[in-house]
């Protein structure tokens, strides 16, 4: 199901593409989010980046650490980020 959902023509494409455009506008956030989606563990990140990513709804907190809000986001953004990194 996630494989279909993350396809560029998938049912969540507009939702995911809106976030993608916002990330592309901020290289610092891209670097931070790349770290988050390419590791299985929660991470401690810059507080400003945490604030911005949480405001977008892309992360969730685990104490002082953060992780992607859901597996859909982790999978989609890891795929997208691999095309530019």
PDB file of N, CA and C in Angstrom:
ATOM      1  N   UNK A   1       0.812  -1.190   0.000  1.00  0.00           N
ATOM      2  CA  UNK A   1       0.000   0.000   0.000  1.00  0.00           C
ATOM      3  C   UNK A   1       0.865   1.267   0.000  1.00  0.00           C
ATOM      4  N   UNK A   2       1.926   1.288   0.799  1.00  0.00           N
ATOM      5  CA  UNK A   2       2.787   2.469   0.835  1.00  0.00           C
ATOM      6  C   UNK A   2       3.453   2.674  -0.515  1.00  0.00           C
ATOM      7  N   UNK A   3       3.848   1.591  -1.163  1.00  0.00           N
ATOM      8  CA  UNK A   3       4.494   1.704  -2.474  1.00  0.00           C
ATOM      9  C   UNK A   3       3.588   2.439  -3.459  1.00  0.00           C
ATOM     10  N   UNK A   4       2.307   2.108  -3.456  1.00  0.00           N
ATOM     11  CA  UNK A   4       1.351   2.791  -4.333  1.00  0.00           C
ATOM     12  C   UNK A   4       1.129   4.231  -3.882  1.00  0.00           C
ATOM     13  N   UNK A   5       1.087   4.448  -2.579  1.00  0.00           N
ATOM     14  CA  UNK A   5       0.810   5.782  -2.039  1.00  0.00           C
ATOM     15  C   UNK A   5       1.931   6.765  -2.333  1.00  0.00           C
ATOM     16  N   UNK A   6       3.181   6.290  -2.387  1.00  0.00           N
ATOM     17  CA  UNK A   6       4.297   7.211  -2.610  1.00  0.00           C
ATOM     18  C   UNK A   6       4.617   7.423  -4.084  1.00  0.00           C
ATOM     19  N   UNK A   7       3.946   6.711  -4.959  1.00  0.00           N
ATOM     20  CA  UNK A   7       4.167   6.904  -6.396  1.00  0.00           C
ATOM     21  C   UNK A   7       3.814   8.338  -6.770  1.00  0.00           C
ATOM     22  N   UNK A   8       4.533   8.895  -7.740  1.00  0.00           N
ATOM     23  CA  UNK A   8       4.269  10.280  -8.149  1.00  0.00           C
ATOM     24  C   UNK A   8       2.844  10.486  -8.635  1.00  0.00           C
ATOM     25  N   UNK A   9       2.169   9.431  -9.023  1.00  0.00           N
ATOM     26  CA  UNK A   9       0.770   9.527  -9.415  1.00  0.00           C
ATOM     27  C   UNK A   9      -0.169   8.946  -8.365  1.00  0.00           C
ATOM     28  N   UNK A  10       0.373   8.667  -7.174  1.00  0.00           N
ATOM     29  CA  UNK A  10      -0.405   8.037  -6.111  1.00  0.00           C
ATOM     30  C   UNK A  10      -1.468   8.946  -5.510  1.00  0.00           C
ATOM     31  N   UNK A  11      -2.287   8.363  -4.667  1.00  0.00           N
ATOM     32  CA  UNK A  11      -3.429   9.096  -4.111  1.00  0.00           C
ATOM     33  C   UNK A  11      -3.018  10.235  -3.179  1.00  0.00           C
ATOM     34  N   UNK A  12      -1.817  10.199  -2.635  1.00  0.00           N
ATOM     35  CA  UNK A  12      -1.365  11.266  -1.733  1.00  0.00           C
ATOM     36  C   UNK A  12      -0.421  12.254  -2.415  1.00  0.00           C
ATOM     37  N   UNK A  13      -0.343  12.203  -3.734  1.00  0.00           N
ATOM     38  CA  UNK A  13       0.661  12.990  -4.450  1.00  0.00           C
ATOM     39  C   UNK A  13       0.590  14.485  -4.159  1.00  0.00           C
ATOM     40  N   UNK A  14      -0.583  15.077  -4.133  1.00  0.00           N
ATOM     41  CA  UNK A  14      -0.673  16.521  -3.900  1.00  0.00           C
ATOM     42  C   UNK A  14      -0.243  16.872  -2.481  1.00  0.00           C
ATOM     43  N   UNK A  15      -0.674  16.080  -1.552  1.00  0.00           N
ATOM     44  CA  UNK A  15      -0.309  16.283  -0.152  1.00  0.00           C
ATOM     45  C   UNK A  15       1.211  16.189   0.020  1.00  0.00           C
ATOM     46  N   UNK A  16       1.797  15.141  -0.506  1.00  0.00           N
ATOM     47  CA  UNK A  16       3.231  14.926  -0.366  1.00  0.00           C
ATOM     48  C   UNK A  16       4.041  15.938  -1.161  1.00  0.00           C
ATOM     49  N   UNK A  17       3.583  16.303  -2.344  1.00  0.00           N
ATOM     50  CA  UNK A  17       4.308  17.271  -3.169  1.00  0.00           C
ATOM     51  C   UNK A  17       4.320  18.657  -2.538  1.00  0.00           C
ATOM     52  N   UNK A  18       3.260  19.027  -1.816  1.00  0.00           N
ATOM     53  CA  UNK A  18       3.254  20.317  -1.118  1.00  0.00           C
ATOM     54  C   UNK A  18       4.378  20.367  -0.091  1.00  0.00           C
ATOM     55  N   UNK A  19       4.538  19.290   0.659  1.00  0.00           N
ATOM     56  CA  UNK A  19       5.628  19.236   1.630  1.00  0.00           C
ATOM     57  C   UNK A  19       6.985  19.236   0.933  1.00  0.00           C
ATOM     58  N   UNK A  20       7.076  18.523  -0.163  1.00  0.00           N
ATOM     59  CA  UNK A  20       8.338  18.430  -0.904  1.00  0.00           C
ATOM     60  C   UNK A  20       8.791  19.812  -1.362  1.00  0.00           C
ATOM     61  N   UNK A  21       7.881  20.602  -1.896  1.00  0.00           N
ATOM     62  CA  UNK A  21       8.212  21.958  -2.357  1.00  0.00           C
ATOM     63  C   UNK A  21       8.682  22.815  -1.182  1.00  0.00           C
ATOM     64  N   UNK A  22       8.035  22.685  -0.040  1.00  0.00           N
ATOM     65  CA  UNK A  22       8.437  23.461   1.142  1.00  0.00           C
ATOM     66  C   UNK A  22       9.823  23.054   1.620  1.00  0.00           C
ATOM     67  N   UNK A  23      10.123  21.774   1.579  1.00  0.00           N
ATOM     68  CA  UNK A  23      11.461  21.328   1.962  1.00  0.00           C
ATOM     69  C   UNK A  23      12.517  21.826   0.981  1.00  0.00           C
ATOM     70  N   UNK A  24      12.215  21.775  -0.301  1.00  0.00           N
ATOM     71  CA  UNK A  24      13.178  22.226  -1.309  1.00  0.00           C
ATOM     72  C   UNK A  24      13.532  23.698  -1.146  1.00  0.00           C
ATOM     73  N   UNK A  25      12.629  24.474  -0.588  1.00  0.00           N
ATOM     74  CA  UNK A  25      12.873  25.903  -0.394  1.00  0.00           C
ATOM     75  C   UNK A  25      13.826  26.175   0.769  1.00  0.00           C
ATOM     76  N   UNK A  26      14.173  25.153   1.536  1.00  0.00           N
ATOM     77  CA  UNK A  26      15.037  25.343   2.694  1.00  0.00           C
ATOM     78  C   UNK A  26      16.091  24.232   2.751  1.00  0.00           C
ATOM     79  N   UNK A  27      17.276  24.487   2.197  1.00  0.00           N
ATOM     80  CA  UNK A  27      18.326  23.460   2.160  1.00  0.00           C
ATOM     81  C   UNK A  27      18.705  22.907   3.536  1.00  0.00           C
ATOM     82  N   UNK A  28      18.658  23.742   4.567  1.00  0.00           N
ATOM     83  CA  UNK A  28      18.970  23.261   5.912  1.00  0.00           C
ATOM     84  C   UNK A  28      17.985  22.208   6.382  1.00  0.00           C
ATOM     85  N   UNK A  29      16.714  22.433   6.095  1.00  0.00           N
ATOM     86  CA  UNK A  29      15.693  21.454   6.472  1.00  0.00           C
ATOM     87  C   UNK A  29      15.852  20.164   5.684  1.00  0.00           C
ATOM     88  N   UNK A  30      16.245  20.289   4.429  1.00  0.00           N
ATOM     89  CA  UNK A  30      16.460  19.086   3.609  1.00  0.00           C
ATOM     90  C   UNK A  30      17.556  18.220   4.221  1.00  0.00           C
ATOM     91  N   UNK A  31      18.658  18.839   4.613  1.00  0.00           N
ATOM     92  CA  UNK A  31      19.755  18.067   5.216  1.00  0.00           C
ATOM     93  C   UNK A  31      19.285  17.365   6.493  1.00  0.00           C
ATOM     94  N   UNK A  32      18.572  18.108   7.331  1.00  0.00           N
ATOM     95  CA  UNK A  32      18.088  17.533   8.589  1.00  0.00           C
ATOM     96  C   UNK A  32      17.090  16.414   8.332  1.00  0.00           C
ATOM     97  N   UNK A  33      16.151  16.652   7.426  1.00  0.00           N
ATOM     98  CA  UNK A  33      15.124  15.640   7.172  1.00  0.00           C
ATOM     99  C   UNK A  33      15.716  14.414   6.486  1.00  0.00           C
ATOM    100  N   UNK A  34      16.746  14.607   5.690  1.00  0.00           N
ATOM    101  CA  UNK A  34      17.445  13.471   5.083  1.00  0.00           C
ATOM    102  C   UNK A  34      17.990  12.557   6.168  1.00  0.00           C
ATOM    103  N   UNK A  35      18.616  13.159   7.181  1.00  0.00           N
ATOM    104  CA  UNK A  35      19.119  12.362   8.306  1.00  0.00           C
ATOM    105  C   UNK A  35      17.996  11.567   8.961  1.00  0.00           C
ATOM    106  N   UNK A  36      16.874  12.231   9.188  1.00  0.00           N
ATOM    107  CA  UNK A  36      15.756  11.597   9.889  1.00  0.00           C
ATOM    108  C   UNK A  36      15.165  10.421   9.121  1.00  0.00           C
ATOM    109  N   UNK A  37      14.980  10.589   7.823  1.00  0.00           N
ATOM    110  CA  UNK A  37      14.305   9.530   7.060  1.00  0.00           C
ATOM    111  C   UNK A  37      15.239   8.399   6.650  1.00  0.00           C
ATOM    112  N   UNK A  38      16.536   8.596   6.806  1.00  0.00           N
ATOM    113  CA  UNK A  38      17.473   7.539   6.419  1.00  0.00           C
ATOM    114  C   UNK A  38      18.015   6.760   7.614  1.00  0.00           C
ATOM    115  N   UNK A  39      17.536   7.061   8.797  1.00  0.00           N
ATOM    116  CA  UNK A  39      17.909   6.285   9.979  1.00  0.00           C
ATOM    117  C   UNK A  39      16.645   5.734  10.624  1.00  0.00           C
ATOM    118  N   UNK A  40      16.770   4.613  11.277  1.00  0.00           N
ATOM    119  CA  UNK A  40      15.609   3.994  11.933  1.00  0.00           C
ATOM    120  C   UNK A  40      15.404   4.526  13.352  1.00  0.00           C
ATOM    121  N   UNK A  41      16.399   5.232  13.876  1.00  0.00           N
ATOM    122  CA  UNK A  41      16.330   5.726  15.246  1.00  0.00           C
ATOM    123  C   UNK A  41      15.864   7.175  15.282  1.00  0.00           C
ATOM    124  N   UNK A  42      15.309   7.580  16.417  1.00  0.00           N
ATOM    125  CA  UNK A  42      14.989   8.992  16.603  1.00  0.00           C
ATOM    126  C   UNK A  42      16.303   9.751  16.812  1.00  0.00           C
ATOM    127  N   UNK A  43      16.300  11.033  16.480  1.00  0.00           N
ATOM    128  CA  UNK A  43      17.512  11.843  16.551  1.00  0.00           C
ATOM    129  C   UNK A  43      17.272  13.129  17.321  1.00  0.00           C
ATOM    130  N   UNK A  44      18.343  13.695  17.847  1.00  0.00           N
ATOM    131  CA  UNK A  44      18.309  15.048  18.393  1.00  0.00           C
ATOM    132  C   UNK A  44      18.734  15.962  17.253  1.00  0.00           C
ATOM    133  N   UNK A  45      17.904  16.964  16.946  1.00  0.00           N
ATOM    134  CA  UNK A  45      18.218  17.882  15.848  1.00  0.00           C
ATOM    135  C   UNK A  45      18.179  19.320  16.347  1.00  0.00           C
ATOM    136  N   UNK A  46      18.639  20.224  15.508  1.00  0.00           N
ATOM    137  CA  UNK A  46      18.619  21.647  15.804  1.00  0.00           C
ATOM    138  C   UNK A  46      17.199  22.069  16.205  1.00  0.00           C
ATOM    139  N   UNK A  47      17.048  22.806  17.310  1.00  0.00           N
ATOM    140  CA  UNK A  47      15.709  23.195  17.773  1.00  0.00           C
ATOM    141  C   UNK A  47      14.900  24.004  16.757  1.00  0.00           C
ATOM    142  N   UNK A  48      15.550  24.852  15.990  1.00  0.00           N
ATOM    143  CA  UNK A  48      14.837  25.640  14.977  1.00  0.00           C
ATOM    144  C   UNK A  48      14.316  24.721  13.873  1.00  0.00           C
ATOM    145  N   UNK A  49      15.143  23.776  13.448  1.00  0.00           N
ATOM    146  CA  UNK A  49      14.693  22.810  12.437  1.00  0.00           C
ATOM    147  C   UNK A  49      13.562  21.953  12.993  1.00  0.00           C
ATOM    148  N   UNK A  50      13.670  21.571  14.256  1.00  0.00           N
ATOM    149  CA  UNK A  50      12.601  20.780  14.877  1.00  0.00           C
ATOM    150  C   UNK A  50      11.297  21.570  14.880  1.00  0.00           C
ATOM    151  N   UNK A  51      11.380  22.838  15.227  1.00  0.00           N
ATOM    152  CA  UNK A  51      10.185  23.687  15.241  1.00  0.00           C
ATOM    153  C   UNK A  51       9.558  23.767  13.844  1.00  0.00           C
ATOM    154  N   UNK A  52      10.391  24.022  12.838  1.00  0.00           N
ATOM    155  CA  UNK A  52       9.876  24.164  11.474  1.00  0.00           C
ATOM    156  C   UNK A  52       9.284  22.855  10.952  1.00  0.00           C
ATOM    157  N   UNK A  53       9.971  21.758  11.183  1.00  0.00           N
ATOM    158  CA  UNK A  53       9.475  20.460  10.712  1.00  0.00           C
ATOM    159  C   UNK A  53       8.213  20.035  11.457  1.00  0.00           C
ATOM    160  N   UNK A  54       8.150  20.344  12.751  1.00  0.00           N
ATOM    161  CA  UNK A  54       6.927  20.029  13.497  1.00  0.00           C
ATOM    162  C   UNK A  54       5.775  20.911  13.025  1.00  0.00           C
ATOM    163  N   UNK A  55       6.067  22.182  12.737  1.00  0.00           N
ATOM    164  CA  UNK A  55       5.029  23.088  12.236  1.00  0.00           C
ATOM    165  C   UNK A  55       4.450  22.597  10.915  1.00  0.00           C
ATOM    166  N   UNK A  56       5.278  21.975  10.106  1.00  0.00           N
ATOM    167  CA  UNK A  56       4.814  21.402   8.844  1.00  0.00           C
ATOM    168  C   UNK A  56       4.061  20.086   9.055  1.00  0.00           C
ATOM    169  N   UNK A  57       4.220  19.496  10.220  1.00  0.00           N
ATOM    170  CA  UNK A  57       3.573  18.212  10.487  1.00  0.00           C
ATOM    171  C   UNK A  57       4.388  17.019  10.023  1.00  0.00           C
ATOM    172  N   UNK A  58       5.683  17.229   9.792  1.00  0.00           N
ATOM    173  CA  UNK A  58       6.522  16.163   9.243  1.00  0.00           C
ATOM    174  C   UNK A  58       7.209  15.304  10.294  1.00  0.00           C
ATOM    175  N   UNK A  59       7.252  15.774  11.537  1.00  0.00           N
ATOM    176  CA  UNK A  59       7.933  15.013  12.583  1.00  0.00           C
ATOM    177  C   UNK A  59       7.051  14.900  13.816  1.00  0.00           C
ATOM    178  N   UNK A  60       7.469  14.016  14.682  1.00  0.00           N
ATOM    179  CA  UNK A  60       6.867  13.884  16.003  1.00  0.00           C
ATOM    180  C   UNK A  60       8.006  13.768  17.011  1.00  0.00           C
ATOM    181  N   UNK A  61       7.749  14.207  18.217  1.00  0.00           N
ATOM    182  CA  UNK A  61       8.768  14.170  19.263  1.00  0.00           C
ATOM    183  C   UNK A  61       8.693  12.880  20.061  1.00  0.00           C
ATOM    184  N   UNK A  62       9.867  12.422  20.470  1.00  0.00           N
ATOM    185  CA  UNK A  62      10.029  11.296  21.380  1.00  0.00           C
ATOM    186  C   UNK A  62      10.973  11.795  22.472  1.00  0.00           C
ATOM    187  N   UNK A  63      10.426  12.512  23.450  1.00  0.00           N
ATOM    188  CA  UNK A  63      11.260  13.188  24.445  1.00  0.00           C
ATOM    189  C   UNK A  63      11.965  14.355  23.771  1.00  0.00           C
ATOM    190  N   UNK A  64      13.292  14.381  23.860  1.00  0.00           N
ATOM    191  CA  UNK A  64      14.091  15.423  23.201  1.00  0.00           C
ATOM    192  C   UNK A  64      14.465  15.036  21.770  1.00  0.00           C
ATOM    193  N   UNK A  65      14.077  13.869  21.368  1.00  0.00           N
ATOM    194  CA  UNK A  65      14.440  13.352  20.050  1.00  0.00           C
ATOM    195  C   UNK A  65      13.242  13.448  19.117  1.00  0.00           C
ATOM    196  N   UNK A  66      13.508  13.369  17.819  1.00  0.00           N
ATOM    197  CA  UNK A  66      12.427  13.450  16.833  1.00  0.00           C
ATOM    198  C   UNK A  66      12.540  12.305  15.837  1.00  0.00           C
ATOM    199  N   UNK A  67      11.421  12.031  15.172  1.00  0.00           N
ATOM    200  CA  UNK A  67      11.391  11.039  14.104  1.00  0.00           C
ATOM    201  C   UNK A  67      10.295  11.427  13.125  1.00  0.00           C
ATOM    202  N   UNK A  68      10.346  10.913  11.899  1.00  0.00           N
ATOM    203  CA  UNK A  68       9.289  11.232  10.936  1.00  0.00           C
ATOM    204  C   UNK A  68       7.920  10.853  11.501  1.00  0.00           C
ATOM    205  N   UNK A  69       6.923  11.644  11.179  1.00  0.00           N
ATOM    206  CA  UNK A  69       5.579  11.441  11.738  1.00  0.00           C
ATOM    207  C   UNK A  69       5.019  10.059  11.413  1.00  0.00           C
ATOM    208  N   UNK A  70       5.303   9.531  10.220  1.00  0.00           N
ATOM    209  CA  UNK A  70       4.744   8.228   9.855  1.00  0.00           C
ATOM    210  C   UNK A  70       5.643   7.545   8.821  1.00  0.00           C
ATOM    211  N   UNK A  71       5.393   6.271   8.630  1.00  0.00           N
ATOM    212  CA  UNK A  71       6.180   5.491   7.667  1.00  0.00           C
ATOM    213  C   UNK A  71       5.989   6.001   6.241  1.00  0.00           C
ATOM    214  N   UNK A  72       4.811   6.482   5.928  1.00  0.00           N
ATOM    215  CA  UNK A  72       4.558   7.053   4.602  1.00  0.00           C
ATOM    216  C   UNK A  72       5.530   8.197   4.325  1.00  0.00           C
ATOM    217  N   UNK A  73       5.685   9.108   5.281  1.00  0.00           N
ATOM    218  CA  UNK A  73       6.601  10.236   5.100  1.00  0.00           C
ATOM    219  C   UNK A  73       8.042   9.746   4.996  1.00  0.00           C
ATOM    220  N   UNK A  74       8.419   8.815   5.863  1.00  0.00           N
ATOM    221  CA  UNK A  74       9.794   8.297   5.828  1.00  0.00           C
ATOM    222  C   UNK A  74      10.108   7.713   4.447  1.00  0.00           C
ATOM    223  N   UNK A  75       9.219   6.891   3.937  1.00  0.00           N
ATOM    224  CA  UNK A  75       9.449   6.212   2.663  1.00  0.00           C
ATOM    225  C   UNK A  75       9.425   7.183   1.492  1.00  0.00           C
ATOM    226  N   UNK A  76       8.428   8.048   1.438  1.00  0.00           N
ATOM    227  CA  UNK A  76       8.301   8.998   0.330  1.00  0.00           C
ATOM    228  C   UNK A  76       9.488   9.952   0.277  1.00  0.00           C
ATOM    229  N   UNK A  77       9.820  10.563   1.405  1.00  0.00           N
ATOM    230  CA  UNK A  77      10.879  11.560   1.383  1.00  0.00           C
ATOM    231  C   UNK A  77      12.256  10.931   1.215  1.00  0.00           C
ATOM    232  N   UNK A  78      12.462   9.722   1.701  1.00  0.00           N
ATOM    233  CA  UNK A  78      13.727   9.034   1.441  1.00  0.00           C
ATOM    234  C   UNK A  78      13.887   8.815  -0.062  1.00  0.00           C
ATOM    235  N   UNK A  79      12.802   8.431  -0.717  1.00  0.00           N
ATOM    236  CA  UNK A  79      12.825   8.229  -2.171  1.00  0.00           C
ATOM    237  C   UNK A  79      13.109   9.547  -2.895  1.00  0.00           C
ATOM    238  N   UNK A  80      12.408  10.602  -2.525  1.00  0.00           N
ATOM    239  CA  UNK A  80      12.585  11.897  -3.179  1.00  0.00           C
ATOM    240  C   UNK A  80      13.977  12.466  -2.925  1.00  0.00           C
ATOM    241  N   UNK A  81      14.436  12.376  -1.686  1.00  0.00           N
ATOM    242  CA  UNK A  81      15.742  12.933  -1.334  1.00  0.00           C
ATOM    243  C   UNK A  81      16.871  12.199  -2.037  1.00  0.00           C
ATOM    244  N   UNK A  82      16.688  10.921  -2.315  1.00  0.00           N
ATOM    245  CA  UNK A  82      17.709  10.152  -3.027  1.00  0.00           C
ATOM    246  C   UNK A  82      17.926  10.679  -4.440  1.00  0.00           C
ATOM    247  N   UNK A  83      16.953  11.394  -4.978  1.00  0.00           N
ATOM    248  CA  UNK A  83      17.097  11.934  -6.333  1.00  0.00           C
ATOM    249  C   UNK A  83      17.913  13.218  -6.372  1.00  0.00           C
ATOM    250  N   UNK A  84      18.120  13.856  -5.209  1.00  0.00           N
ATOM    251  CA  UNK A  84      18.871  15.121  -5.209  1.00  0.00           C
ATOM    252  C   UNK A  84      20.164  15.062  -4.425  1.00  0.00           C
ATOM    253  N   UNK A  85      20.359  14.010  -3.628  1.00  0.00           N
ATOM    254  CA  UNK A  85      21.560  13.927  -2.787  1.00  0.00           C
ATOM    255  C   UNK A  85      22.651  13.191  -3.512  1.00  0.00           C
TER     256      UNK A  85
END
